[in-house]
XYZ file of C-alpha atoms in Angstrom:
40
model
C 64.207 4.948 58.177
C 67.046 2.786 58.443
C 65.140 1.013 61.473
C 61.550 0.741 60.100
C 63.304 -1.032 57.032
C 65.320 -3.810 59.340
C 62.342 -4.191 61.339
C 59.650 -5.054 58.280
C 62.538 -7.164 57.422
C 62.581 -9.018 60.625
C 58.803 -9.388 60.718
C 58.693 -10.849 56.956
C 61.200 -13.223 57.679
C 59.069 -14.442 60.667
C 55.670 -14.396 58.663
C 57.470 -16.785 55.995
C 58.722 -19.114 59.052
C 55.373 -19.305 60.041
C 53.652 -19.889 57.108
C 56.233 -23.026 56.245
C 55.581 -24.192 59.787
C 51.813 -23.904 59.533
C 51.715 -25.364 56.017
C 53.930 -28.615 57.190
C 51.911 -29.366 60.187
C 48.506 -29.216 58.124
C 50.170 -31.275 55.433
C 51.624 -33.767 57.980
C 48.106 -33.859 59.410
C 46.643 -34.362 56.138
C 48.621 -37.167 55.278
C 48.136 -38.711 58.192
C 44.508 -38.938 57.456
C 44.761 -40.404 54.163
C 47.094 -42.984 55.492
C 44.919 -43.885 58.310
C 41.777 -44.360 55.719
C 43.682 -46.394 53.637
C 44.629 -48.447 56.721
C 41.577 -48.771 57.896
């Protein structure tokens, strides 16, 4: 039981990390397109 709980915590941690990474990537891509739009 403890092991399952531990694995669940690890999975949640990695999902959160992946979300943060994906969010930052998409945000920076969006900012790049906005800046290039205004600089054009």
